[in-house]
Amino acid sequence: MAHSHDPHQHAPQRFDRAFALGIGLNLTYVLIEAFYGWQVNSLALLADAGHNLGDVGGLVLAWVAIAAARLRSNDRHTYGWRRASILASFANALLLLVAMGSLGWESLQRLQQPEPIAGVTVMVVASIGVLINAFTAWLFISGSKDDLNLRGAFMHMAADALVSIGVVLAGALYLWQGWLWLDPVVSLIIAAVIVIGTWSLFRQSLHLLFDGVPEQVDLAAVRQYLQGLPGVKDVHDLHVWAMSTNEVALTAHMLIEPLPADDRLLHEVTLELHEHFAIAHSTLQLEAEHGCQLSCARPPASPK
C-alpha cells in the first residue's frame, strides 16, 4: 500500500491581504451607503447597504474557511479542517442566491409602486461601489480559477459591481427621462443574470459536499490509465473526491500479477496521478489474485 502526499498542496494559496483589504473597503462602503441612504431617504441605497453587509459576511466566511484549512490534522480530525472551504463556497453561493431573491422580490414590490429617487446622490454613491467592488473582485480573480471558495468570494464582489453599475445607469436614465419604473426593472434583470452565474457555483459546491468527483477529474480516464498498467488485471474500489476546494484525493485497489518486489511502480503511478490528473493524495492497494497485498509480497524466511 502506498500514499502520495504533496505538502505544498495542503496549504491553500494565501489571500490574507486580499481578504483584509476587501473586507475593510467594503465595510467602509456599507457605512457610506447607509449614511447617504438615510440622508436622502433612499430605500434603494439602504437596501443595497444591507445586501453589501451580507457580502462582507461572505468574505469573512471565506477567509475563516481558508484559515481553518491550515489547521493541522489530529487524532479526532485526521483530514484536518480542509472541507471548511467547500462548506464556505456552498454557503456563499446560497447567500448570494438568497440575496438576489430578496432583491428580485423588492424590485417587484417597487415596480407596483414606483418611487422617485435622488438620482445624483444615488449615482455618486453607486459609482463608489463600482470601484470598490470591482477592485475587490480583481483581488480574487487569480485564485477563482482553481479554488471554488475563492470563486465564491469573487462572484460576490463581481455581482455587487454589476448591481452598482445597474444603479448608476438607472440613475442616469431617471435623470434624463424621469422613468420611475426603470430602477426596479434594471434590478430584476441584474438579479436574474447573477442567479444564472451563481447556479454553477452552488451546484459544484453541493456536488463536492457529497463527495462527488471533482469536475476537473476525468474518472474514466483515471480508471483506463490504472487498468492499462503492466500486470494489472482489475481495478476496483476506485474513489475520487475533494478534500477541499483545491485538493483531490484517490483510493483504489489494483489486482496485479505478479506483485512487484518493491514500490517503484507505486511511486510512478502516484506521480502520474499527480502530474496528469491533479490528484495530490492517492492511496493504492496492490492485491494478488489470492488477496495478498504488497506487504506480503516477500514471505518471511522459514526458521532454521
mmCIF file of C-alpha atoms in Angstrom:
data_model
loop_
_atom_site.group_PDB
_atom_site.id
_atom_site.type_symbol
_atom_site.label_atom_id
_atom_site.label_comp_id
_atom_site.label_asym_id
_atom_site.label_seq_id
_atom_site.Cartn_x
_atom_site.Cartn_y
_atom_site.Cartn_z
ATOM 1 C CA MET A 1 0.000 0.000 0.000
ATOM 2 C CA ALA A 2 1.323 3.453 -0.841
ATOM 3 C CA HIS A 3 0.337 7.007 -0.088
ATOM 4 C CA SER A 4 1.107 10.040 -2.201
ATOM 5 C CA HIS A 5 1.390 13.262 -0.260
ATOM 6 C CA ASP A 6 2.338 16.696 -1.538
ATOM 7 C CA PRO A 7 2.952 19.071 1.385
ATOM 8 C CA HIS A 8 2.579 22.119 -0.822
ATOM 9 C CA GLN A 9 -0.976 21.141 -1.697
ATOM 10 C CA HIS A 10 -2.051 21.199 1.943
ATOM 11 C CA ALA A 11 -1.710 24.932 2.428
ATOM 12 C CA PRO A 12 -4.283 26.923 0.468
ATOM 13 C CA GLN A 13 -2.892 29.771 -1.534
ATOM 14 C CA ARG A 14 -2.724 32.713 0.832
ATOM 15 C CA PHE A 15 -5.044 35.611 0.150
ATOM 16 C CA ASP A 16 -4.940 37.124 3.633
ATOM 17 C CA ARG A 17 -4.060 40.607 2.397
ATOM 18 C CA ALA A 18 -6.783 40.468 -0.268
ATOM 19 C CA PHE A 19 -9.398 39.443 2.292
ATOM 20 C CA ALA A 20 -8.323 42.071 4.843
ATOM 21 C CA LEU A 21 -8.310 44.825 2.218
ATOM 22 C CA GLY A 22 -11.579 43.695 0.625
ATOM 23 C CA ILE A 23 -13.405 43.427 3.957
ATOM 24 C CA GLY A 24 -12.106 46.829 5.109
ATOM 25 C CA LEU A 25 -13.058 48.617 1.878
ATOM 26 C CA ASN A 26 -16.499 47.038 1.625
ATOM 27 C CA LEU A 27 -17.339 47.640 5.270
ATOM 28 C CA THR A 28 -16.423 51.299 4.793
ATOM 29 C CA TYR A 29 -18.625 51.457 1.708
ATOM 30 C CA VAL A 30 -21.554 49.919 3.623
ATOM 31 C CA LEU A 31 -21.305 52.730 6.176
ATOM 32 C CA ILE A 32 -21.131 55.382 3.437
ATOM 33 C CA GLU A 33 -24.062 53.876 1.561
ATOM 34 C CA ALA A 34 -26.203 53.536 4.686
ATOM 35 C CA PHE A 35 -25.445 57.143 5.734
ATOM 36 C CA TYR A 36 -26.372 58.686 2.384
ATOM 37 C CA GLY A 37 -29.352 56.387 2.015
ATOM 38 C CA TRP A 38 -30.629 57.721 5.332
ATOM 39 C CA GLN A 39 -29.790 61.326 4.368
ATOM 40 C CA VAL A 40 -31.746 61.279 1.069
ATOM 41 C CA ASN A 41 -34.369 58.803 2.310
ATOM 42 C CA SER A 42 -33.432 56.316 -0.420
ATOM 43 C CA LEU A 43 -34.764 52.831 0.263
ATOM 44 C CA ALA A 44 -32.716 51.531 -2.663
ATOM 45 C CA LEU A 45 -29.411 52.652 -1.115
ATOM 46 C CA LEU A 46 -30.387 51.373 2.343
ATOM 47 C CA ALA A 47 -31.422 48.006 0.924
ATOM 48 C CA ASP A 48 -28.200 47.747 -1.080
ATOM 49 C CA ALA A 49 -26.211 48.631 2.044
ATOM 50 C CA GLY A 50 -27.816 45.672 3.803
ATOM 51 C CA HIS A 51 -27.005 43.457 0.829
ATOM 52 C CA ASN A 52 -23.372 44.604 0.814
ATOM 53 C CA LEU A 53 -23.141 43.968 4.543
ATOM 54 C CA GLY A 54 -24.146 40.376 3.815
ATOM 55 C CA ASP A 55 -21.376 40.197 1.232
ATOM 56 C CA VAL A 56 -18.875 41.370 3.826
ATOM 57 C CA GLY A 57 -20.057 38.436 5.905
ATOM 58 C CA GLY A 58 -19.460 36.198 2.882
ATOM 59 C CA LEU A 59 -15.879 37.432 2.605
ATOM 60 C CA VAL A 60 -15.336 36.814 6.317
ATOM 61 C CA LEU A 61 -16.760 33.302 5.923
ATOM 62 C CA ALA A 62 -14.445 32.509 3.005
ATOM 63 C CA TRP A 63 -11.432 33.862 4.913
ATOM 64 C CA VAL A 64 -12.273 31.833 8.021
ATOM 65 C CA ALA A 65 -12.574 28.711 5.864
ATOM 66 C CA ILE A 66 -9.108 29.253 4.387
ATOM 67 C CA ALA A 67 -7.700 29.788 7.889
ATOM 68 C CA ALA A 68 -9.428 26.613 9.083
ATOM 69 C CA ALA A 69 -7.905 24.641 6.194
ATOM 70 C CA ARG A 70 -4.449 25.478 7.559
ATOM 71 C CA LEU A 71 -5.146 23.847 10.916
ATOM 72 C CA ARG A 72 -3.157 20.691 11.470
ATOM 73 C CA SER A 73 -4.875 17.335 11.462
ATOM 74 C CA ASN A 74 -5.113 15.397 14.720
ATOM 75 C CA ASP A 75 -6.433 12.102 16.048
ATOM 76 C CA ARG A 76 -10.021 13.407 16.045
ATOM 77 C CA HIS A 77 -9.867 15.202 12.676
ATOM 78 C CA THR A 78 -7.472 13.142 10.607
ATOM 79 C CA TYR A 79 -8.116 15.221 7.470
ATOM 80 C CA GLY A 80 -7.937 18.486 9.375
ATOM 81 C CA TRP A 81 -10.497 21.185 8.523
ATOM 82 C CA ARG A 82 -9.911 21.414 4.761
ATOM 83 C CA ARG A 83 -13.549 20.722 3.925
ATOM 84 C CA ALA A 84 -14.447 24.054 5.513
ATOM 85 C CA SER A 85 -13.519 25.672 2.190
ATOM 86 C CA ILE A 86 -16.155 23.571 0.370
ATOM 87 C CA LEU A 87 -18.739 24.426 3.013
ATOM 88 C CA ALA A 88 -17.872 28.132 2.705
ATOM 89 C CA SER A 89 -18.225 28.086 -1.079
ATOM 90 C CA PHE A 90 -21.649 26.436 -0.713
ATOM 91 C CA ALA A 91 -22.711 28.957 1.935
ATOM 92 C CA ASN A 92 -21.519 31.854 -0.203
ATOM 93 C CA ALA A 93 -23.471 30.582 -3.216
ATOM 94 C CA LEU A 94 -26.554 30.093 -1.044
ATOM 95 C CA LEU A 95 -26.202 33.581 0.455
ATOM 96 C CA LEU A 96 -25.868 35.098 -2.991
ATOM 97 C CA LEU A 97 -28.953 33.270 -4.290
ATOM 98 C CA VAL A 98 -30.962 34.368 -1.256
ATOM 99 C CA ALA A 99 -29.740 37.960 -1.652
ATOM 100 C CA MET A 100 -30.722 38.020 -5.319
ATOM 101 C CA GLY A 101 -34.098 36.537 -4.446
ATOM 102 C CA SER A 102 -34.594 39.313 -1.912
ATOM 103 C CA LEU A 103 -33.518 41.913 -4.469
ATOM 104 C CA GLY A 104 -35.918 40.455 -7.031
ATOM 105 C CA TRP A 105 -38.820 40.495 -4.562
ATOM 106 C CA GLU A 106 -38.099 44.069 -3.549
ATOM 107 C CA SER A 107 -37.899 45.064 -7.223
ATOM 108 C CA LEU A 108 -41.300 43.505 -7.930
ATOM 109 C CA GLN A 109 -42.786 45.376 -4.983
ATOM 110 C CA ARG A 110 -41.280 48.653 -6.145
ATOM 111 C CA LEU A 111 -42.431 48.016 -9.707
ATOM 112 C CA GLN A 112 -46.030 48.009 -8.443
ATOM 113 C CA GLN A 113 -45.486 51.261 -6.561
ATOM 114 C CA PRO A 114 -42.624 53.187 -8.220
ATOM 115 C CA GLU A 115 -40.998 55.904 -6.132
ATOM 116 C CA PRO A 116 -38.806 58.861 -7.145
ATOM 117 C CA ILE A 117 -35.079 58.535 -6.395
ATOM 118 C CA ALA A 118 -32.362 61.075 -5.650
ATOM 119 C CA GLY A 119 -30.656 60.475 -8.992
ATOM 120 C CA VAL A 120 -27.390 62.376 -8.487
ATOM 121 C CA THR A 121 -26.715 61.078 -4.974
ATOM 122 C CA VAL A 122 -27.593 57.528 -5.958
ATOM 123 C CA MET A 123 -25.275 57.709 -8.988
ATOM 124 C CA VAL A 124 -22.332 59.079 -6.992
ATOM 125 C CA VAL A 125 -22.661 56.530 -4.176
ATOM 126 C CA ALA A 126 -23.183 53.666 -6.623
ATOM 127 C CA SER A 127 -20.116 54.764 -8.639
ATOM 128 C CA ILE A 128 -18.020 54.439 -5.497
ATOM 129 C CA GLY A 129 -19.464 50.966 -5.100
ATOM 130 C CA VAL A 130 -18.483 50.031 -8.654
ATOM 131 C CA LEU A 131 -14.852 50.973 -7.977
ATOM 132 C CA ILE A 132 -14.642 49.242 -4.596
ATOM 133 C CA ASN A 133 -16.444 46.057 -5.650
ATOM 134 C CA ALA A 134 -14.580 45.764 -8.944
ATOM 135 C CA PHE A 135 -11.235 46.239 -7.189
ATOM 136 C CA THR A 136 -12.127 43.648 -4.548
ATOM 137 C CA ALA A 137 -13.221 41.183 -7.235
ATOM 138 C CA TRP A 138 -9.893 41.742 -9.011
ATOM 139 C CA LEU A 139 -8.060 40.772 -5.807
ATOM 140 C CA PHE A 140 -9.571 37.280 -6.041
ATOM 141 C CA ILE A 141 -9.678 36.729 -9.797
ATOM 142 C CA SER A 142 -6.440 34.727 -9.944
ATOM 143 C CA GLY A 143 -7.495 32.325 -7.186
ATOM 144 C CA SER A 144 -11.037 31.957 -8.508
ATOM 145 C CA LYS A 145 -9.822 29.850 -11.427
ATOM 146 C CA ASP A 146 -8.651 26.945 -9.257
ATOM 147 C CA ASP A 147 -10.358 27.351 -5.875
ATOM 148 C CA LEU A 148 -14.139 27.146 -5.502
ATOM 149 C CA ASN A 149 -14.059 29.021 -2.193
ATOM 150 C CA LEU A 150 -12.184 31.959 -3.740
ATOM 151 C CA ARG A 151 -14.536 31.782 -6.717
ATOM 152 C CA GLY A 152 -17.401 32.353 -4.288
ATOM 153 C CA ALA A 153 -15.694 35.478 -2.923
ATOM 154 C CA PHE A 154 -15.027 36.673 -6.472
ATOM 155 C CA MET A 155 -18.638 36.051 -7.518
ATOM 156 C CA HIS A 156 -19.926 38.062 -4.569
ATOM 157 C CA MET A 157 -17.820 41.087 -5.436
ATOM 158 C CA ALA A 158 -18.381 40.836 -9.187
ATOM 159 C CA ALA A 159 -22.127 40.616 -8.573
ATOM 160 C CA ASP A 160 -22.031 43.717 -6.391
ATOM 161 C CA ALA A 161 -20.085 45.597 -9.034
ATOM 162 C CA LEU A 162 -22.684 44.614 -11.619
ATOM 163 C CA VAL A 163 -25.518 45.740 -9.338
ATOM 164 C CA SER A 164 -23.791 49.084 -8.747
ATOM 165 C CA ILE A 165 -23.308 49.604 -12.499
ATOM 166 C CA GLY A 166 -27.018 48.964 -12.968
ATOM 167 C CA VAL A 167 -27.845 51.519 -10.269
ATOM 168 C CA VAL A 168 -25.622 54.123 -11.965
ATOM 169 C CA LEU A 169 -27.289 53.538 -15.335
ATOM 170 C CA ALA A 170 -30.754 53.587 -13.814
ATOM 171 C CA GLY A 171 -29.970 56.849 -12.019
ATOM 172 C CA ALA A 172 -28.693 58.468 -15.218
ATOM 173 C CA LEU A 173 -31.721 57.395 -17.248
ATOM 174 C CA TYR A 174 -34.023 58.516 -14.441
ATOM 175 C CA LEU A 175 -32.475 61.996 -14.513
ATOM 176 C CA TRP A 176 -32.820 62.039 -18.303
ATOM 177 C CA GLN A 177 -36.290 60.599 -18.799
ATOM 178 C CA GLY A 178 -37.836 60.520 -15.316
ATOM 179 C CA TRP A 179 -38.881 56.858 -15.673
ATOM 180 C CA LEU A 180 -39.858 55.660 -12.195
ATOM 181 C CA TRP A 181 -40.120 52.035 -13.330
ATOM 182 C CA LEU A 182 -36.549 51.864 -14.596
ATOM 183 C CA ASP A 183 -34.804 51.203 -11.263
ATOM 184 C CA PRO A 184 -36.810 48.064 -10.352
ATOM 185 C CA VAL A 185 -36.666 46.698 -13.909
ATOM 186 C CA VAL A 186 -32.873 47.057 -14.057
ATOM 187 C CA SER A 187 -32.626 45.402 -10.625
ATOM 188 C CA LEU A 188 -34.709 42.433 -11.824
ATOM 189 C CA ILE A 189 -32.508 41.948 -14.897
ATOM 190 C CA ILE A 190 -29.316 42.118 -12.837
ATOM 191 C CA ALA A 191 -30.705 39.681 -10.238
ATOM 192 C CA ALA A 192 -31.573 37.188 -12.992
ATOM 193 C CA VAL A 193 -28.099 37.444 -14.548
ATOM 194 C CA ILE A 194 -26.395 36.905 -11.178
ATOM 195 C CA VAL A 195 -28.609 33.915 -10.303
ATOM 196 C CA ILE A 196 -27.697 32.268 -13.609
ATOM 197 C CA GLY A 197 -23.984 32.884 -12.956
ATOM 198 C CA THR A 198 -24.179 31.695 -9.335
ATOM 199 C CA TRP A 199 -26.029 28.462 -10.055
ATOM 200 C CA SER A 200 -22.861 26.755 -11.273
ATOM 201 C CA LEU A 201 -21.038 27.647 -8.025
ATOM 202 C CA PHE A 202 -23.974 26.365 -5.982
ATOM 203 C CA ARG A 203 -24.220 23.120 -7.958
ATOM 204 C CA GLN A 204 -20.469 22.395 -7.853
ATOM 205 C CA SER A 205 -20.086 23.083 -4.136
ATOM 206 C CA LEU A 206 -23.135 20.933 -3.291
ATOM 207 C CA HIS A 207 -21.696 18.168 -5.503
ATOM 208 C CA LEU A 208 -18.380 18.274 -3.616
ATOM 209 C CA LEU A 209 -20.101 18.291 -0.213
ATOM 210 C CA PHE A 210 -21.485 14.858 -1.069
ATOM 211 C CA ASP A 211 -18.061 13.553 -2.166
ATOM 212 C CA GLY A 212 -18.799 13.872 -5.860
ATOM 213 C CA VAL A 213 -15.915 13.503 -8.307
ATOM 214 C CA PRO A 214 -14.486 16.996 -8.971
ATOM 215 C CA GLU A 215 -15.368 18.283 -12.429
ATOM 216 C CA GLN A 216 -11.737 18.682 -13.472
ATOM 217 C CA VAL A 217 -11.086 14.944 -12.949
ATOM 218 C CA ASP A 218 -11.971 12.524 -15.753
ATOM 219 C CA LEU A 219 -12.698 9.386 -13.736
ATOM 220 C CA ALA A 220 -12.999 7.207 -16.838
ATOM 221 C CA ALA A 221 -9.519 8.302 -17.953
ATOM 222 C CA VAL A 222 -8.088 7.598 -14.493
ATOM 223 C CA ARG A 223 -9.620 4.105 -14.478
ATOM 224 C CA GLN A 224 -8.371 3.434 -18.002
ATOM 225 C CA TYR A 225 -4.850 4.524 -17.008
ATOM 226 C CA LEU A 226 -4.771 2.279 -13.934
ATOM 227 C CA GLN A 227 -6.200 -0.723 -15.799
ATOM 228 C CA GLY A 228 -3.637 -0.259 -18.566
ATOM 229 C CA LEU A 229 -0.650 -0.598 -16.245
ATOM 230 C CA PRO A 230 1.597 -3.653 -16.795
ATOM 231 C CA GLY A 231 0.311 -6.704 -14.946
ATOM 232 C CA VAL A 232 -2.917 -5.070 -13.718
ATOM 233 C CA LYS A 233 -5.849 -7.496 -14.074
ATOM 234 C CA ASP A 234 -8.551 -5.364 -12.480
ATOM 235 C CA VAL A 235 -9.177 -2.101 -10.626
ATOM 236 C CA HIS A 236 -11.918 -1.908 -8.001
ATOM 237 C CA ASP A 237 -12.994 0.282 -5.088
ATOM 238 C CA LEU A 238 -11.857 3.322 -7.047
ATOM 239 C CA HIS A 239 -12.900 6.524 -5.280
ATOM 240 C CA VAL A 240 -12.048 10.126 -6.112
ATOM 241 C CA TRP A 241 -13.280 13.041 -4.015
ATOM 242 C CA ALA A 242 -12.372 16.590 -2.983
ATOM 243 C CA MET A 243 -10.677 17.056 0.381
ATOM 244 C CA SER A 244 -11.010 20.823 -0.071
ATOM 245 C CA THR A 245 -11.723 23.262 -2.886
ATOM 246 C CA ASN A 246 -8.177 22.799 -4.213
ATOM 247 C CA GLU A 247 -7.167 19.263 -3.132
ATOM 248 C CA VAL A 248 -8.267 15.968 -4.680
ATOM 249 C CA ALA A 249 -7.800 12.502 -3.176
ATOM 250 C CA LEU A 250 -7.981 8.985 -4.628
ATOM 251 C CA THR A 251 -8.120 5.464 -3.251
ATOM 252 C CA ALA A 252 -8.079 2.280 -5.325
ATOM 253 C CA HIS A 253 -7.452 -1.465 -5.116
ATOM 254 C CA MET A 254 -5.470 -2.935 -8.004
ATOM 255 C CA LEU A 255 -5.383 -6.661 -8.760
ATOM 256 C CA ILE A 256 -1.931 -7.290 -10.216
ATOM 257 C CA GLU A 257 0.128 -10.342 -11.200
ATOM 258 C CA PRO A 258 2.868 -10.740 -10.362
ATOM 259 C CA LEU A 259 3.145 -8.477 -7.350
ATOM 260 C CA PRO A 260 6.154 -6.119 -7.676
ATOM 261 C CA ALA A 261 9.072 -6.741 -5.361
ATOM 262 C CA ASP A 262 9.425 -3.040 -4.498
ATOM 263 C CA ASP A 263 7.381 0.158 -4.528
ATOM 264 C CA ARG A 264 8.814 1.578 -7.766
ATOM 265 C CA LEU A 265 5.534 1.054 -9.624
ATOM 266 C CA LEU A 266 3.558 2.729 -6.852
ATOM 267 C CA HIS A 267 5.857 5.732 -6.938
ATOM 268 C CA GLU A 268 5.472 6.076 -10.710
ATOM 269 C CA VAL A 269 1.674 5.744 -10.549
ATOM 270 C CA THR A 270 1.216 8.291 -7.773
ATOM 271 C CA LEU A 271 3.484 10.719 -9.634
ATOM 272 C CA GLU A 272 1.477 10.249 -12.836
ATOM 273 C CA LEU A 273 -1.808 10.784 -10.991
ATOM 274 C CA HIS A 274 -0.451 13.998 -9.563
ATOM 275 C CA GLU A 275 1.078 15.373 -12.752
ATOM 276 C CA HIS A 276 -1.622 14.468 -15.286
ATOM 277 C CA PHE A 277 -4.820 14.200 -13.234
ATOM 278 C CA ALA A 278 -4.139 16.815 -10.490
ATOM 279 C CA ILE A 279 -4.712 14.210 -7.763
ATOM 280 C CA ALA A 280 -2.360 15.150 -4.954
ATOM 281 C CA HIS A 281 -3.366 12.483 -2.408
ATOM 282 C CA SER A 282 -3.536 8.901 -3.659
ATOM 283 C CA THR A 283 -3.698 5.645 -1.725
ATOM 284 C CA LEU A 284 -3.179 2.482 -3.783
ATOM 285 C CA GLN A 285 -3.509 -1.073 -2.523
ATOM 286 C CA LEU A 286 -1.958 -3.828 -4.613
ATOM 287 C CA GLU A 287 -3.544 -7.256 -4.419
ATOM 288 C CA ALA A 288 -2.703 -10.649 -5.853
ATOM 289 C CA GLU A 289 -5.487 -12.945 -7.055
ATOM 290 C CA HIS A 290 -5.418 -14.769 -3.729
ATOM 291 C CA GLY A 291 -5.847 -11.441 -1.897
ATOM 292 C CA CYS A 292 -2.246 -10.935 -0.774
ATOM 293 C CA GLN A 293 -1.112 -7.302 -0.525
ATOM 294 C CA LEU A 294 2.244 -5.735 -1.290
ATOM 295 C CA SER A 295 3.282 -6.088 2.329
ATOM 296 C CA CYS A 296 3.237 -9.895 1.956
ATOM 297 C CA ALA A 297 4.852 -9.979 -1.468
ATOM 298 C CA ARG A 298 8.041 -11.229 0.176
ATOM 299 C CA PRO A 299 7.189 -14.062 2.561
ATOM 300 C CA PRO A 300 9.279 -14.206 5.744
ATOM 301 C CA ALA A 301 12.162 -16.635 5.744
ATOM 302 C CA SER A 302 11.461 -20.026 7.291
ATOM 303 C CA PRO A 303 13.017 -20.509 10.705
ATOM 304 C CA LYS A 304 16.012 -22.767 10.678
#
